[in-house]
Amino acid sequence: MNGEKITLYVTGSIAAYKAVSLLRLCQKAGADVRVVMTEAATRFVTPQTFAALSGHSVLTDASAAHLETIAHVELAQWGTYHVVAPASADFIAKSAAGIADSVALTTYLAARGPKLVVPAMNDGMWDNPATRRNITQLRQDGQQVLDPATGLLAEGYAAKGRMAEPEVIMTALQQLQGQPQDWAGKHLLVTAGGTQEDLDPVRYLSNRSSGKMGYALANAASQRGAQVTLLSANVNLPTPTGVKVIPVRTAADLKDQLQQLFPTVDGLLMAAAVSDFRPVQVAEHKLKKTADGEEITLRFQQNPDLLKLVAAHKRPNQVVVGFAAETHDWRQNALHKLAAKQADYIVLNDVSNPAIGFNSDDNQVTIFGADGFQEQTPVETKDAIADHILTVINPKDH
Ligand code: PMT
């Protein structure tokens, strides 16, 4: 951590005293640390303690009220890394929602660098569905959240909720620092979600894609230094940090964006589930039933194969990755798509299993390369799968 600047956010928990040791460890590793505290945190450890040890004045709601500068923006921009330790359930909930009603939250919201969140709370609060949702949200936003340790809580019994020890936090920080920037200087185009094809002004044909896989790819690529443009088809997920999102709705919208952007990028990760068919005619008015039990027939025509369309114009230094969503004959179908679409890789997804594939947080994929590469991942989070895919298709090979 030599020469790094760390903004340490101390929030209201009995574990605030451990933040003093963390500050010391960071300094020992060569980092400069500045501290911002919530009002609740100041009831556990005084700002003077952190000021004396860090050699910097501490930002609190009370001190900010007397400052003329925009101190929170200055501190947000100063820190290369942002560490919340201890992170109370309240701070986690508010930061997950983008609420900025204290100087600590305002600073955190304005901060752009890598973020490490170290929760400390009662086990009931940790297990509460609201906290679980907030933690998932922070992780989806690209923040690293450590799990609390199991041990004696302030309440006098042993359970999960203790703040991770400062040494464990240091290791996590060092890992965060060591995040490979192997996609730096590259521009990746990622597609996510499911396209919609209108039947009439109120109905459409679509599929079960949630966009989670594509968003995980965009997030991982951005974390690893890539410039990322994400073509997002009907996805309701938060924008990953640093990623430019362009919403699309239909396969035709996606085609327009792909044709415009593909020539400008170093790679395409085509995780979107594109409708293979669209109605021959889109009814001008809402389709009405005319009699009980009436059957209707809808006629569909094929959409163009967008991946095939753009991959046909692939430059030698561009990497093209398709995804195959299959319910049967997995390997055979995936290999056929790899060849037919002229992709460099096809990532095979088994969408017959609800625990992986569509809308699940986990996935298991087999990656096939045009060069004969083949690898099946274990069942892992989509974030971990995304990271792995980016390693396999690493730009150093292209
Ligand atoms: O979004 P999630 O809920 O997280 O789920 C992830 C996922 C299962 C949707 C994703 O990982 C996945 O498998 N995406 C590809 C879905 C798909 O459309 O598969 P396909 O086998 O029909 O198409 C193969 C490839 O051709 C895909 O890269 C697809 O984007 C592309 N394609 C398909 C049809 C078409 N007309 N044009 C295309 O470009």
Short mmCIF file of C-alpha atoms and ligand atoms in Angstrom, two decimals, residues 191 193 208-214 270-276 303-308 321-326 337 341 346-347 349 351 357-360 363 382, ligand 1:
data_model
loop_
_atom_site.label_atom_id
_atom_site.label_comp_id
_atom_site.label_asym_id
_atom_site.label_seq_id
_atom_site.Cartn_x
_atom_site.Cartn_y
_atom_site.Cartn_z
CA THR A 191 -24.72 -6.84 -24.43
CA GLY A 193 -30.76 -8.71 -21.11
CA ARG A 208 -36.29 -14.76 -19.26
CA SER A 209 -32.90 -13.02 -19.37
CA SER A 210 -32.41 -10.74 -16.35
CA GLY A 211 -29.20 -9.20 -17.63
CA LYS A 212 -27.24 -10.38 -14.57
CA MET A 213 -24.61 -12.23 -16.61
CA GLY A 214 -24.02 -9.33 -18.98
CA MET A 270 -22.67 -10.96 -26.55
CA ALA A 271 -24.50 -12.12 -23.43
CA ALA A 272 -27.89 -10.70 -24.46
CA ALA A 273 -30.66 -13.11 -25.31
CA VAL A 274 -31.82 -11.86 -28.71
CA SER A 275 -35.27 -12.82 -30.00
CA ASP A 276 -34.78 -15.13 -32.96
CA ASN A 303 -34.60 -11.66 -36.92
CA PRO A 304 -31.12 -11.40 -38.37
CA ASP A 305 -28.41 -13.18 -36.39
CA LEU A 306 -26.71 -10.10 -34.98
CA LEU A 307 -23.62 -11.85 -33.69
CA LYS A 308 -23.03 -13.50 -37.05
CA VAL A 321 -17.51 -13.95 -27.54
CA GLY A 322 -20.99 -15.39 -28.05
CA PHE A 323 -23.16 -17.01 -25.40
CA ALA A 324 -25.31 -20.05 -26.08
CA ALA A 325 -28.42 -20.68 -23.98
CA GLU A 326 -29.27 -24.36 -24.40
CA LYS A 337 -22.92 -21.86 -32.91
CA LYS A 341 -21.35 -17.35 -35.93
CA ILE A 346 -18.85 -19.51 -27.21
CA VAL A 347 -19.89 -19.61 -23.58
CA ASN A 349 -25.17 -21.87 -20.54
CA VAL A 351 -30.81 -22.85 -19.10
CA GLY A 357 -28.68 -19.70 -16.24
CA PHE A 358 -31.59 -17.27 -16.44
CA ASN A 359 -32.05 -14.82 -13.58
CA SER A 360 -30.02 -16.82 -11.04
CA ASN A 363 -24.04 -19.92 -13.15
CA LYS A 382 -21.98 -14.72 -12.13
O1 PMT B 1 -29.34 -12.54 -18.22
P1 PMT B 1 -29.27 -13.65 -17.20
O2 PMT B 1 -30.59 -13.87 -16.52
O3 PMT B 1 -28.14 -13.49 -16.25
O4 PMT B 1 -29.00 -15.02 -18.00
C1 PMT B 1 -27.82 -15.18 -18.70
C2 PMT B 1 -28.05 -15.81 -20.09
C3 PMT B 1 -28.44 -17.26 -19.89
C4 PMT B 1 -29.12 -15.06 -20.85
C5 PMT B 1 -26.74 -15.61 -20.91
O5 PMT B 1 -25.66 -16.06 -20.25
C6 PMT B 1 -26.84 -16.31 -22.28
O6 PMT B 1 -26.76 -17.50 -22.45
N1 PMT B 1 -27.00 -15.45 -23.29
C7 PMT B 1 -27.23 -15.86 -24.66
C8 PMT B 1 -28.70 -16.10 -24.86
C9 PMT B 1 -29.01 -16.45 -26.30
O7 PMT B 1 -29.63 -15.68 -26.98
O8 PMT B 1 -28.51 -17.58 -26.70
P2 PMT B 1 -28.68 -18.19 -28.20
O9 PMT B 1 -28.11 -19.53 -28.08
O10 PMT B 1 -30.07 -18.04 -28.68
O11 PMT B 1 -27.76 -17.26 -29.10
C10 PMT B 1 -26.38 -17.50 -29.28
C11 PMT B 1 -25.63 -16.18 -29.44
O12 PMT B 1 -26.10 -15.51 -30.61
C12 PMT B 1 -25.81 -15.23 -28.29
O13 PMT B 1 -24.57 -14.60 -28.05
C13 PMT B 1 -26.85 -14.25 -28.80
O14 PMT B 1 -26.66 -12.97 -28.22
C14 PMT B 1 -26.60 -14.23 -30.28
N2 PMT B 1 -27.80 -14.00 -31.10
C15 PMT B 1 -28.87 -14.82 -31.02
C16 PMT B 1 -29.96 -14.60 -31.85
C17 PMT B 1 -29.94 -13.53 -32.75
N3 PMT B 1 -30.96 -13.27 -33.56
N4 PMT B 1 -28.86 -12.73 -32.81
C18 PMT B 1 -27.80 -12.95 -32.01
O15 PMT B 1 -26.82 -12.20 -32.05
#
